PDB file of N, CA and C in Angstrom:
ATOM      1  N   VAL C  25       0.995  -1.426   0.417  1.00 97.00           N
ATOM      2  CA  VAL C  25      -0.132  -0.445  -0.232  1.00 97.00           C
ATOM      3  C   VAL C  25       0.622   1.205  -0.216  1.00 97.00           C
ATOM      4  N   VAL C  26       0.636   2.274  -0.847  1.00 97.00           N
ATOM      5  CA  VAL C  26       0.890   3.448  -0.612  1.00 97.00           C
ATOM      6  C   VAL C  26       0.018   4.397  -0.796  1.00 97.00           C
ATOM      7  N   PHE C  27      -0.085   4.928   0.097  1.00 95.00           N
ATOM      8  CA  PHE C  27      -0.142   6.573   1.145  1.00 95.00           C
ATOM      9  C   PHE C  27       0.210   8.079   0.497  1.00 95.00           C
ATOM     10  N   ASP C  28      -0.440   8.440  -0.432  1.00 95.00           N
ATOM     11  CA  ASP C  28       0.072   9.738  -1.379  1.00 95.00           C
ATOM     12  C   ASP C  28      -0.925  10.929  -0.716  1.00 95.00           C
ATOM     13  N   GLY C  29      -0.340  11.408   0.439  1.00 92.00           N
ATOM     14  CA  GLY C  29      -0.766  13.225   0.421  1.00 92.00           C
ATOM     15  C   GLY C  29      -0.859  14.230   0.108  1.00 92.00           C
ATOM     16  N   VAL C  30       0.020  13.452  -1.353  1.00 94.00           N
ATOM     17  CA  VAL C  30       1.049  14.772  -2.497  1.00 94.00           C
ATOM     18  C   VAL C  30       0.135  15.055  -3.517  1.00 94.00           C
ATOM     19  N   GLY C  31      -0.693  14.201  -4.588  1.00 95.00           N
ATOM     20  CA  GLY C  31      -1.177  14.673  -5.304  1.00 95.00           C
ATOM     21  C   GLY C  31      -0.141  14.473  -7.090  1.00 95.00           C
ATOM     22  N   ARG C  32      -0.191  15.479  -7.665  1.00 96.00           N
ATOM     23  CA  ARG C  32      -0.171  15.400  -8.792  1.00 96.00           C
ATOM     24  C   ARG C  32       1.561  15.198  -8.667  1.00 96.00           C
ATOM     25  N   ALA C  33       3.112  15.598  -8.098  1.00 96.00           N
ATOM     26  CA  ALA C  33       3.897  15.454  -8.163  1.00 96.00           C
ATOM     27  C   ALA C  33       4.838  13.847  -7.809  1.00 96.00           C
ATOM     28  N   THR C  34       3.524  13.571  -7.279  1.00 96.00           N
ATOM     29  CA  THR C  34       4.291  12.336  -6.199  1.00 96.00           C
ATOM     30  C   THR C  34       3.596  10.668  -7.379  1.00 96.00           C
ATOM     31  N   PHE C  35       2.220  11.667  -8.101  1.00 97.00           N
ATOM     32  CA  PHE C  35       1.150  10.231  -8.559  1.00 97.00           C
ATOM     33  C   PHE C  35       2.147   8.983  -8.965  1.00 97.00           C
ATOM     34  N   ASP C  36       2.622   9.298 -10.293  1.00 96.00           N
ATOM     35  CA  ASP C  36       3.785   8.186 -10.757  1.00 96.00           C
ATOM     36  C   ASP C  36       4.678   8.202 -10.403  1.00 96.00           C
ATOM     37  N   ALA C  37       5.037   8.164  -9.041  1.00 97.00           N
ATOM     38  CA  ALA C  37       6.186   7.106  -8.593  1.00 97.00           C
ATOM     39  C   ALA C  37       5.532   6.337  -7.812  1.00 97.00           C
ATOM     40  N   SER C  38       4.373   6.785  -6.883  1.00 97.00           N
ATOM     41  CA  SER C  38       3.863   6.227  -6.251  1.00 97.00           C
ATOM     42  C   SER C  38       2.601   4.698  -7.194  1.00 97.00           C
ATOM     43  N   LEU C  39       2.283   4.983  -8.181  1.00 96.00           N
ATOM     44  CA  LEU C  39       1.972   3.993  -8.849  1.00 96.00           C
ATOM     45  C   LEU C  39       2.590   2.756  -9.385  1.00 96.00           C
ATOM     46  N   ASP C  40       3.578   4.061  -9.677  1.00 96.00           N
ATOM     47  CA  ASP C  40       4.799   2.739 -10.201  1.00 96.00           C
ATOM     48  C   ASP C  40       4.958   2.030  -9.637  1.00 96.00           C
ATOM     49  N   CYS C  41       5.245   2.135  -8.400  1.00 96.00           N
ATOM     50  CA  CYS C  41       6.459   1.578  -7.575  1.00 96.00           C
ATOM     51  C   CYS C  41       5.323   0.784  -6.126  1.00 96.00           C
ATOM     52  N   LEU C  42       4.442   0.414  -6.321  1.00 98.00           N
ATOM     53  CA  LEU C  42       3.112  -1.005  -6.545  1.00 98.00           C
ATOM     54  C   LEU C  42       3.452  -2.497  -6.769  1.00 98.00           C
ATOM     55  N   SER C  43       3.541  -3.300  -6.147  1.00 97.00           N
ATOM     56  CA  SER C  43       3.813  -4.046  -6.852  1.00 97.00           C
ATOM     57  C   SER C  43       1.965  -5.071  -7.029  1.00 97.00           C
ATOM     58  N   PRO C  44       1.943  -5.945  -7.912  1.00 98.00           N
ATOM     59  CA  PRO C  44       0.716  -6.609  -8.530  1.00 98.00           C
ATOM     60  C   PRO C  44       0.148  -6.715  -7.299  1.00 98.00           C
ATOM     61  N   ARG C  45      -1.289  -6.119  -7.303  1.00 98.00           N
ATOM     62  CA  ARG C  45      -2.554  -6.089  -6.557  1.00 98.00           C
ATOM     63  C   ARG C  45      -2.209  -5.228  -5.285  1.00 98.00           C
ATOM     64  N   GLY C  46      -1.571  -4.330  -5.443  1.00 98.00           N
ATOM     65  CA  GLY C  46      -1.371  -3.186  -4.492  1.00 98.00           C
ATOM     66  C   GLY C  46      -1.956  -2.332  -5.079  1.00 98.00           C
ATOM     67  N   MET C  47      -2.711  -1.495  -3.484  1.00 98.00           N
ATOM     68  CA  MET C  47      -3.825  -0.510  -3.758  1.00 98.00           C
ATOM     69  C   MET C  47      -2.583   1.037  -3.424  1.00 98.00           C
ATOM     70  N   LEU C  48      -3.602   1.885  -3.957  1.00 98.00           N
ATOM     71  CA  LEU C  48      -2.868   3.008  -4.293  1.00 98.00           C
ATOM     72  C   LEU C  48      -3.562   4.321  -2.899  1.00 98.00           C
ATOM     73  N   VAL C  49      -3.406   5.502  -1.897  1.00 97.00           N
ATOM     74  CA  VAL C  49      -4.411   5.663  -1.332  1.00 97.00           C
ATOM     75  C   VAL C  49      -4.318   6.893  -1.144  1.00 97.00           C
ATOM     76  N   LEU C  50      -4.699   7.640  -2.683  1.00 96.00           N
ATOM     77  CA  LEU C  50      -4.928   9.159  -2.899  1.00 96.00           C
ATOM     78  C   LEU C  50      -5.587   9.797  -1.630  1.00 96.00           C
ATOM     79  N   PHE C  51      -5.020   9.782  -0.602  1.00 93.00           N
ATOM     80  CA  PHE C  51      -5.729  11.230   0.889  1.00 93.00           C
ATOM     81  C   PHE C  51      -5.400  12.414   0.936  1.00 93.00           C
ATOM     82  N   GLY C  52      -4.572  12.722  -0.851  1.00 91.00           N
ATOM     83  CA  GLY C  52      -4.183  14.763  -0.950  1.00 91.00           C
ATOM     84  C   GLY C  52      -4.538  14.943  -1.480  1.00 91.00           C
ATOM     85  N   GLN C  53      -3.915  16.909  -2.267  1.00 93.00           N
ATOM     86  CA  GLN C  53      -2.454  16.844  -2.904  1.00 93.00           C
ATOM     87  C   GLN C  53      -2.691  18.122  -3.353  1.00 93.00           C
ATOM     88  N   SER C  54      -1.477  18.350  -2.220  1.00 89.00           N
ATOM     89  CA  SER C  54      -0.699  19.607  -1.793  1.00 89.00           C
ATOM     90  C   SER C  54      -0.004  19.702  -3.076  1.00 89.00           C
ATOM     91  N   SER C  55       0.597  18.634  -3.849  1.00 94.00           N
ATOM     92  CA  SER C  55       0.999  19.171  -5.264  1.00 94.00           C
ATOM     93  C   SER C  55       0.094  19.891  -5.970  1.00 94.00           C
ATOM     94  N   GLY C  56      -0.833  19.293  -6.201  1.00 94.00           N
ATOM     95  CA  GLY C  56      -2.125  19.810  -7.136  1.00 94.00           C
ATOM     96  C   GLY C  56      -3.032  18.199  -7.498  1.00 94.00           C
ATOM     97  N   PRO C  57      -3.950  18.575  -8.322  1.00 94.00           N
ATOM     98  CA  PRO C  57      -4.702  17.383  -8.403  1.00 94.00           C
ATOM     99  C   PRO C  57      -3.949  16.254  -9.228  1.00 94.00           C
ATOM    100  N   VAL C  58      -4.291  14.724  -8.987  1.00 96.00           N
ATOM    101  CA  VAL C  58      -4.641  14.280 -10.356  1.00 96.00           C
ATOM    102  C   VAL C  58      -4.838  14.525 -12.165  1.00 96.00           C
ATOM    103  N   GLU C  59      -4.333  14.235 -12.190  1.00 95.00           N
ATOM    104  CA  GLU C  59      -5.111  13.829 -14.167  1.00 95.00           C
ATOM    105  C   GLU C  59      -5.284  12.307 -13.694  1.00 95.00           C
ATOM    106  N   PRO C  60      -7.099  12.527 -14.185  1.00 95.00           N
ATOM    107  CA  PRO C  60      -7.263  11.486 -14.692  1.00 95.00           C
ATOM    108  C   PRO C  60      -6.686  10.313 -15.723  1.00 95.00           C
ATOM    109  N   VAL C  61      -7.021   8.911 -14.524  1.00 95.00           N
ATOM    110  CA  VAL C  61      -5.926   7.879 -15.274  1.00 95.00           C
ATOM    111  C   VAL C  61      -7.071   7.101 -15.936  1.00 95.00           C
ATOM    112  N   SER C  62      -6.209   6.253 -16.626  1.00 95.00           N
ATOM    113  CA  SER C  62      -6.968   4.459 -17.150  1.00 95.00           C
ATOM    114  C   SER C  62      -7.113   3.596 -16.492  1.00 95.00           C
ATOM    115  N   PRO C  63      -8.145   2.968 -16.815  1.00 97.00           N
ATOM    116  CA  PRO C  63      -8.829   1.963 -16.097  1.00 97.00           C
ATOM    117  C   PRO C  63      -7.078   0.990 -15.994  1.00 97.00           C
ATOM    118  N   ALA C  64      -6.709   0.937 -17.273  1.00 97.00           N
ATOM    119  CA  ALA C  64      -5.973   0.034 -18.410  1.00 97.00           C
ATOM    120  C   ALA C  64      -4.425   0.376 -17.461  1.00 97.00           C
ATOM    121  N   ARG C  65      -3.614   1.156 -16.865  1.00 96.00           N
ATOM    122  CA  ARG C  65      -3.263   1.851 -16.435  1.00 96.00           C
ATOM    123  C   ARG C  65      -3.443  -0.161 -14.954  1.00 96.00           C
ATOM    124  N   LEU C  66      -4.448   0.580 -14.589  1.00 97.00           N
ATOM    125  CA  LEU C  66      -4.534  -0.182 -13.144  1.00 97.00           C
ATOM    126  C   LEU C  66      -4.845  -1.099 -13.530  1.00 97.00           C
ATOM    127  N   ALA C  67      -5.258  -2.037 -14.223  1.00 97.00           N
ATOM    128  CA  ALA C  67      -4.717  -3.334 -14.975  1.00 97.00           C
ATOM    129  C   ALA C  67      -4.207  -3.402 -15.713  1.00 97.00           C
ATOM    130  N   ALA C  68      -2.876  -3.136 -15.542  1.00 96.00           N
ATOM    131  CA  ALA C  68      -1.793  -3.682 -16.156  1.00 96.00           C
ATOM    132  C   ALA C  68      -0.817  -4.915 -15.392  1.00 96.00           C
ATOM    133  N   HIS C  69      -1.400  -4.285 -13.665  1.00 97.00           N
ATOM    134  CA  HIS C  69      -0.963  -5.259 -12.415  1.00 97.00           C
ATOM    135  C   HIS C  69      -1.793  -5.522 -11.552  1.00 97.00           C
ATOM    136  N   SER C  70      -3.194  -5.339 -11.773  1.00 98.00           N
ATOM    137  CA  SER C  70      -4.478  -4.980 -10.821  1.00 98.00           C
ATOM    138  C   SER C  70      -4.313  -4.766  -9.907  1.00 98.00           C
ATOM    139  N   LEU C  71      -4.105  -4.036  -9.892  1.00 98.00           N
ATOM    140  CA  LEU C  71      -3.677  -2.409  -9.114  1.00 98.00           C
ATOM    141  C   LEU C  71      -4.858  -2.122  -8.963  1.00 98.00           C
ATOM    142  N   PHE C  72      -4.938  -1.617  -7.022  1.00 98.00           N
ATOM    143  CA  PHE C  72      -6.276  -0.484  -6.604  1.00 98.00           C
ATOM    144  C   PHE C  72      -5.787   0.803  -6.175  1.00 98.00           C
ATOM    145  N   MET C  73      -6.894   1.997  -6.296  1.00 97.00           N
ATOM    146  CA  MET C  73      -6.957   2.710  -6.619  1.00 97.00           C
ATOM    147  C   MET C  73      -8.089   3.868  -6.055  1.00 97.00           C
ATOM    148  N   THR C  74      -7.763   4.229  -4.667  1.00 97.00           N
ATOM    149  CA  THR C  74      -9.023   4.819  -3.925  1.00 97.00           C
ATOM    150  C   THR C  74      -8.916   6.690  -3.966  1.00 97.00           C
ATOM    151  N   ARG C  75      -9.965   6.785  -3.400  1.00 96.00           N
ATOM    152  CA  ARG C  75      -9.580   8.866  -2.950  1.00 96.00           C
ATOM    153  C   ARG C  75     -10.501   9.072  -1.672  1.00 96.00           C
ATOM    154  N   PRO C  76      -9.732   8.581  -0.408  1.00 95.00           N
ATOM    155  CA  PRO C  76     -10.720   8.598   0.610  1.00 95.00           C
ATOM    156  C   PRO C  76     -10.823  10.632   0.479  1.00 95.00           C
ATOM    157  N   SER C  77     -12.149  10.825   1.636  1.00 91.00           N
ATOM    158  CA  SER C  77     -12.090  12.011   1.860  1.00 91.00           C
ATOM    159  C   SER C  77     -12.922  12.125   3.751  1.00 91.00           C
ATOM    160  N   LEU C  78     -12.104  12.178   3.996  1.00 88.00           N
ATOM    161  CA  LEU C  78     -12.174  12.389   6.061  1.00 88.00           C
ATOM    162  C   LEU C  78     -13.955  12.705   6.418  1.00 88.00           C
ATOM    163  N   PHE C  79     -13.664  13.423   5.238  1.00 89.00           N
ATOM    164  CA  PHE C  79     -15.447  14.171   5.743  1.00 89.00           C
ATOM    165  C   PHE C  79     -16.818  12.676   5.656  1.00 89.00           C
ATOM    166  N   HIS C  80     -16.025  11.629   5.464  1.00 91.00           N
ATOM    167  CA  HIS C  80     -16.701  10.330   4.683  1.00 91.00           C
ATOM    168  C   HIS C  80     -17.159   9.525   5.915  1.00 91.00           C
ATOM    169  N   TYR C  81     -15.690   9.499   6.465  1.00 86.00           N
ATOM    170  CA  TYR C  81     -15.586   9.132   7.158  1.00 86.00           C
ATOM    171  C   TYR C  81     -15.268   9.130   8.995  1.00 86.00           C
ATOM    172  N   VAL C  82     -16.237  10.039   9.096  1.00 88.00           N
ATOM    173  CA  VAL C  82     -16.651  10.889  10.136  1.00 88.00           C
ATOM    174  C   VAL C  82     -17.422  11.774  10.718  1.00 88.00           C
ATOM    175  N   ALA C  83     -18.743  10.867   9.374  1.00 89.00           N
ATOM    176  CA  ALA C  83     -20.032  11.959   9.382  1.00 89.00           C
ATOM    177  C   ALA C  83     -20.959  11.968  10.027  1.00 89.00           C
ATOM    178  N   ALA C  84     -20.996  11.269  11.345  1.00 94.00           N
ATOM    179  CA  ALA C  84     -21.365  11.173  12.317  1.00 94.00           C
ATOM    180  C   ALA C  84     -19.919  10.998  14.541  1.00 94.00           C
ATOM    181  N   ALA C  85     -20.868  12.129  14.683  1.00 94.00           N
ATOM    182  CA  ALA C  85     -20.496  12.135  15.902  1.00 94.00           C
ATOM    183  C   ALA C  85     -19.534  10.588  16.974  1.00 94.00           C
ATOM    184  N   THR C  86     -20.646   9.836  16.085  1.00 94.00           N
ATOM    185  CA  THR C  86     -20.283   8.900  17.719  1.00 94.00           C
ATOM    186  C   THR C  86     -19.415   8.369  16.216  1.00 94.00           C
ATOM    187  N   GLU C  87     -18.800   8.273  15.087  1.00 93.00           N
ATOM    188  CA  GLU C  87     -18.165   7.031  14.447  1.00 93.00           C
ATOM    189  C   GLU C  87     -16.333   7.923  14.313  1.00 93.00           C
ATOM    190  N   LEU C  88     -16.295   9.259  14.419  1.00 94.00           N
ATOM    191  CA  LEU C  88     -16.010  10.235  14.587  1.00 94.00           C
ATOM    192  C   LEU C  88     -14.826   9.800  16.395  1.00 94.00           C
ATOM    193  N   HIS C  89     -16.185   9.531  17.356  1.00 95.00           N
ATOM    194  CA  HIS C  89     -14.932   9.119  18.529  1.00 95.00           C
ATOM    195  C   HIS C  89     -14.405   7.659  18.734  1.00 95.00           C
ATOM    196  N   TRP C  90     -15.218   6.980  18.046  1.00 94.00           N
ATOM    197  CA  TRP C  90     -15.190   5.952  17.490  1.00 94.00           C
ATOM    198  C   TRP C  90     -13.063   5.463  16.424  1.00 94.00           C
ATOM    199  N   ARG C  91     -13.218   6.473  15.761  1.00 92.00           N
ATOM    200  CA  ARG C  91     -12.307   6.080  14.876  1.00 92.00           C
ATOM    201  C   ARG C  91     -11.231   6.686  16.312  1.00 92.00           C
ATOM    202  N   ALA C  92     -11.736   8.286  16.752  1.00 94.00           N
ATOM    203  CA  ALA C  92     -10.196   8.459  17.225  1.00 94.00           C
ATOM    204  C   ALA C  92     -10.040   7.850  18.956  1.00 94.00           C
ATOM    205  N   ARG C  93     -11.092   7.684  19.203  1.00 96.00           N
ATOM    206  CA  ARG C  93     -10.428   6.222  20.638  1.00 96.00           C
ATOM    207  C   ARG C  93      -9.460   5.592  19.538  1.00 96.00           C
ATOM    208  N   GLU C  94      -9.702   4.339  18.336  1.00 96.00           N
ATOM    209  CA  GLU C  94      -8.129   3.193  18.594  1.00 96.00           C
ATOM    210  C   GLU C  94      -7.795   4.304  18.069  1.00 96.00           C
ATOM    211  N   VAL C  95      -6.726   5.125  17.449  1.00 95.00           N
ATOM    212  CA  VAL C  95      -6.570   5.950  17.301  1.00 95.00           C
ATOM    213  C   VAL C  95      -5.420   5.723  18.504  1.00 95.00           C
ATOM    214  N   LEU C  96      -6.098   6.990  18.959  1.00 96.00           N
ATOM    215  CA  LEU C  96      -5.669   7.311  20.726  1.00 96.00           C
ATOM    216  C   LEU C  96      -4.629   6.263  21.399  1.00 96.00           C
ATOM    217  N   GLU C  97      -5.756   4.376  21.019  1.00 98.00           N
ATOM    218  CA  GLU C  97      -5.076   3.855  22.052  1.00 98.00           C
ATOM    219  C   GLU C  97      -4.232   2.742  21.868  1.00 98.00           C
ATOM    220  N   ALA C  98      -3.788   3.096  20.311  1.00 97.00           N
ATOM    221  CA  ALA C  98      -3.029   2.763  19.941  1.00 97.00           C
ATOM    222  C   ALA C  98      -1.919   2.616  20.543  1.00 97.00           C
ATOM    223  N   VAL C  99      -1.275   4.688  20.655  1.00 95.00           N
ATOM    224  CA  VAL C  99      -0.349   4.491  20.231  1.00 95.00           C
ATOM    225  C   VAL C  99      -0.586   4.633  22.201  1.00 95.00           C
ATOM    226  N   ALA C 100      -1.106   4.827  22.718  1.00 96.00           N
ATOM    227  CA  ALA C 100      -0.460   4.870  23.842  1.00 96.00           C
ATOM    228  C   ALA C 100      -0.375   3.063  24.425  1.00 96.00           C
ATOM    229  N   ALA C 101      -0.641   2.385  23.545  1.00 97.00           N
ATOM    230  CA  ALA C 101      -0.708   1.580  23.816  1.00 97.00           C
ATOM    231  C   ALA C 101       0.667   0.274  23.943  1.00 97.00           C
ATOM    232  N   GLY C 102       0.894   1.515  22.063  1.00 96.00           N
ATOM    233  CA  GLY C 102       2.645   1.467  21.481  1.00 96.00           C
ATOM    234  C   GLY C 102       2.954   0.907  20.081  1.00 96.00           C
ATOM    235  N   ASP C 103       1.282   0.517  20.085  1.00 97.00           N
ATOM    236  CA  ASP C 103       1.025  -0.183  18.194  1.00 97.00           C
ATOM    237  C   ASP C 103       1.173   0.632  17.257  1.00 97.00           C
ATOM    238  N   LEU C 104       1.548   1.567  17.700  1.00 95.00           N
ATOM    239  CA  LEU C 104       0.968   3.511  16.480  1.00 95.00           C
ATOM    240  C   LEU C 104       2.626   3.923  17.482  1.00 95.00           C
ATOM    241  N   HIS C 105       3.274   4.837  16.106  1.00 94.00           N
ATOM    242  CA  HIS C 105       4.267   5.542  17.000  1.00 94.00           C
ATOM    243  C   HIS C 105       4.241   7.013  16.408  1.00 94.00           C
ATOM    244  N   VAL C 106       4.314   8.149  16.524  1.00 93.00           N
ATOM    245  CA  VAL C 106       3.987   9.318  15.944  1.00 93.00           C
ATOM    246  C   VAL C 106       5.294   9.874  16.182  1.00 93.00           C
ATOM    247  N   ARG C 107       5.845  10.449  14.975  1.00 95.00           N
ATOM    248  CA  ARG C 107       7.473  11.222  14.752  1.00 95.00           C
ATOM    249  C   ARG C 107       6.734  12.641  15.014  1.00 95.00           C
ATOM    250  N   ILE C 108       8.015  12.525  16.054  1.00 96.00           N
ATOM    251  CA  ILE C 108       8.181  13.752  15.933  1.00 96.00           C
ATOM    252  C   ILE C 108       9.149  14.292  15.880  1.00 96.00           C
ATOM    253  N   ASP C 109       8.722  15.262  14.426  1.00 97.00           N
ATOM    254  CA  ASP C 109      10.433  16.313  13.961  1.00 97.00           C
ATOM    255  C   ASP C 109      10.961  17.459  14.918  1.00 97.00           C
ATOM    256  N   ARG C 110       9.873  18.439  15.376  1.00 97.00           N
ATOM    257  CA  ARG C 110      10.209  19.501  16.057  1.00 97.00           C
ATOM    258  C   ARG C 110       9.289  20.159  16.745  1.00 97.00           C
ATOM    259  N   THR C 111       9.591  20.570  17.873  1.00 97.00           N
ATOM    260  CA  THR C 111       8.480  21.267  18.223  1.00 97.00           C
ATOM    261  C   THR C 111       8.799  22.665  18.754  1.00 97.00           C
ATOM    262  N   LEU C 112       8.435  23.627  18.976  1.00 97.00           N
ATOM    263  CA  LEU C 112       8.193  24.986  18.840  1.00 97.00           C
ATOM    264  C   LEU C 112       7.092  25.124  19.549  1.00 97.00           C
ATOM    265  N   PRO C 113       7.826  27.013  20.533  1.00 98.00           N
ATOM    266  CA  PRO C 113       7.558  27.603  21.156  1.00 98.00           C
ATOM    267  C   PRO C 113       6.158  28.389  20.385  1.00 98.00           C
ATOM    268  N   LEU C 114       5.051  28.803  20.737  1.00 97.00           N
ATOM    269  CA  LEU C 114       4.277  28.639  19.595  1.00 97.00           C
ATOM    270  C   LEU C 114       4.175  30.514  18.970  1.00 97.00           C
ATOM    271  N   ALA C 115       5.481  31.412  19.590  1.00 97.00           N
ATOM    272  CA  ALA C 115       5.885  32.010  19.731  1.00 97.00           C
ATOM    273  C   ALA C 115       6.423  32.629  18.100  1.00 97.00           C
ATOM    274  N   GLU C 116       6.799  31.274  17.536  1.00 97.00           N
ATOM    275  CA  GLU C 116       7.576  30.868  16.541  1.00 97.00           C
ATOM    276  C   GLU C 116       7.121  29.484  15.590  1.00 97.00           C
ATOM    277  N   ALA C 117       5.482  30.094  15.598  1.00 97.00           N
ATOM    278  CA  ALA C 117       4.967  29.422  14.197  1.00 97.00           C
ATOM    279  C   ALA C 117       5.207  29.538  13.380  1.00 97.00           C
ATOM    280  N   ALA C 118       5.578  31.101  13.216  1.00 97.00           N
ATOM    281  CA  ALA C 118       5.688  31.410  11.450  1.00 97.00           C
ATOM    282  C   ALA C 118       6.498  30.705  10.612  1.00 97.00           C
ATOM    283  N   ALA C 119       8.071  30.458  11.578  1.00 96.00           N
ATOM    284  CA  ALA C 119       9.498  29.672  11.344  1.00 96.00           C
ATOM    285  C   ALA C 119       8.696  28.073  11.641  1.00 96.00           C
ATOM    286  N   ALA C 120       7.531  27.545  12.231  1.00 96.00           N
ATOM    287  CA  ALA C 120       6.761  26.181  11.687  1.00 96.00           C
ATOM    288  C   ALA C 120       6.705  26.192  10.053  1.00 96.00           C
ATOM    289  N   HIS C 121       5.436  27.343   9.824  1.00 95.00           N
ATOM    290  CA  HIS C 121       4.948  27.039   8.235  1.00 95.00           C
ATOM    291  C   HIS C 121       6.198  26.911   7.496  1.00 95.00           C
ATOM    292  N   GLN C 122       7.384  27.716   7.757  1.00 95.00           N
ATOM    293  CA  GLN C 122       7.943  28.094   6.875  1.00 95.00           C
ATOM    294  C   GLN C 122       8.999  27.026   6.386  1.00 95.00           C
ATOM    295  N   ALA C 123       9.244  25.653   7.661  1.00 95.00           N
ATOM    296  CA  ALA C 123       9.585  24.288   7.449  1.00 95.00           C
ATOM    297  C   ALA C 123       8.963  24.027   6.640  1.00 95.00           C
ATOM    298  N   LEU C 124       7.765  24.218   7.044  1.00 92.00           N
ATOM    299  CA  LEU C 124       6.326  22.934   6.583  1.00 92.00           C
ATOM    300  C   LEU C 124       6.349  22.768   4.667  1.00 92.00           C
ATOM    301  N   ALA C 125       6.854  24.807   5.136  1.00 91.00           N
ATOM    302  CA  ALA C 125       6.030  25.405   2.961  1.00 91.00           C
ATOM    303  C   ALA C 125       7.650  24.773   2.371  1.00 91.00           C
ATOM    304  N   GLY C 126       8.736  24.190   3.471  1.00 91.00           N
ATOM    305  CA  GLY C 126       9.943  24.203   2.233  1.00 91.00           C
ATOM    306  C   GLY C 126      10.148  22.648   2.554  1.00 91.00           C
ATOM    307  N   ARG C 127       9.176  22.240   3.113  1.00 87.00           N
ATOM    308  CA  ARG C 127       9.471  20.648   3.159  1.00 87.00           C
ATOM    309  C   ARG C 127      10.348  20.442   4.538  1.00 87.00           C
ATOM    310  N   GLU C 128      10.904  21.101   4.999  1.00 94.00           N
ATOM    311  CA  GLU C 128      12.205  21.042   5.796  1.00 94.00           C
ATOM    312  C   GLU C 128      11.330  19.857   7.185  1.00 94.00           C
ATOM    313  N   THR C 129      10.940  19.292   7.425  1.00 94.00           N
ATOM    314  CA  THR C 129      10.350  18.538   8.125  1.00 94.00           C
ATOM    315  C   THR C 129       9.903  17.315   6.959  1.00 94.00           C
ATOM    316  N   SER C 130      10.157  16.435   8.421  1.00 92.00           N
ATOM    317  CA  SER C 130       9.359  14.338   8.782  1.00 92.00           C
ATOM    318  C   SER C 130       9.058  13.957   9.021  1.00 92.00           C
ATOM    319  N   GLY C 131       7.640  14.235   9.169  1.00 92.00           N
ATOM    320  CA  GLY C 131       6.731  14.307  11.219  1.00 92.00           C
ATOM    321  C   GLY C 131       6.666  15.474  11.322  1.00 92.00           C
ATOM    322  N   LYS C 132       5.927  15.076  12.657  1.00 95.00           N
ATOM    323  CA  LYS C 132       4.591  16.324  13.424  1.00 95.00           C
ATOM    324  C   LYS C 132       5.328  17.316  13.195  1.00 95.00           C
ATOM    325  N   VAL C 133       5.148  18.487  12.714  1.00 97.00           N
ATOM    326  CA  VAL C 133       5.104  19.499  14.194  1.00 97.00           C
ATOM    327  C   VAL C 133       4.624  20.194  14.593  1.00 97.00           C
ATOM    328  N   LEU C 134       5.628  20.655  16.178  1.00 97.00           N
ATOM    329  CA  LEU C 134       3.712  20.762  17.520  1.00 97.00           C
ATOM    330  C   LEU C 134       4.952  22.160  17.500  1.00 97.00           C
ATOM    331  N   LEU C 135       3.762  23.277  18.011  1.00 97.00           N
ATOM    332  CA  LEU C 135       4.012  24.686  18.293  1.00 97.00           C
ATOM    333  C   LEU C 135       3.357  23.866  19.879  1.00 97.00           C
ATOM    334  N   ALA C 136       4.407  24.158  20.654  1.00 96.00           N
ATOM    335  CA  ALA C 136       3.744  24.294  22.982  1.00 96.00           C
ATOM    336  C   ALA C 136       4.111  25.656  23.374  1.00 96.00           C
ATOM    337  N   PRO C 137       2.363  25.804  23.985  1.00 93.00           N
ATOM    338  CA  PRO C 137       2.475  27.749  24.652  1.00 93.00           C
ATOM    339  C   PRO C 137       3.101  28.267  25.651  1.00 93.00           C
TER     340      PRO C 137
END
């Protein structure tokens, strides 16, 4: 599985690196929307592709709470690790945004009050 939140700039590489029967989860388009894809391109290696929207998974408050609880329990149990790239004071929020925009980060950037 490839989880691609970038879109246009990484789409071809994301699709090309999949093994037969692999799945591309295209969940964002920070570099722009992806051009239409021919089903034949997917069929060449029996690939799957989906373009989920968060809002379909958290449409009801009960579902949002259920999903959030599962994620937070996995973090607490050590089954899911959150990579924190850096923590900056809130006063340096502009620097945090610049680091994100400049692709200087790998993981979460936290702002501490």
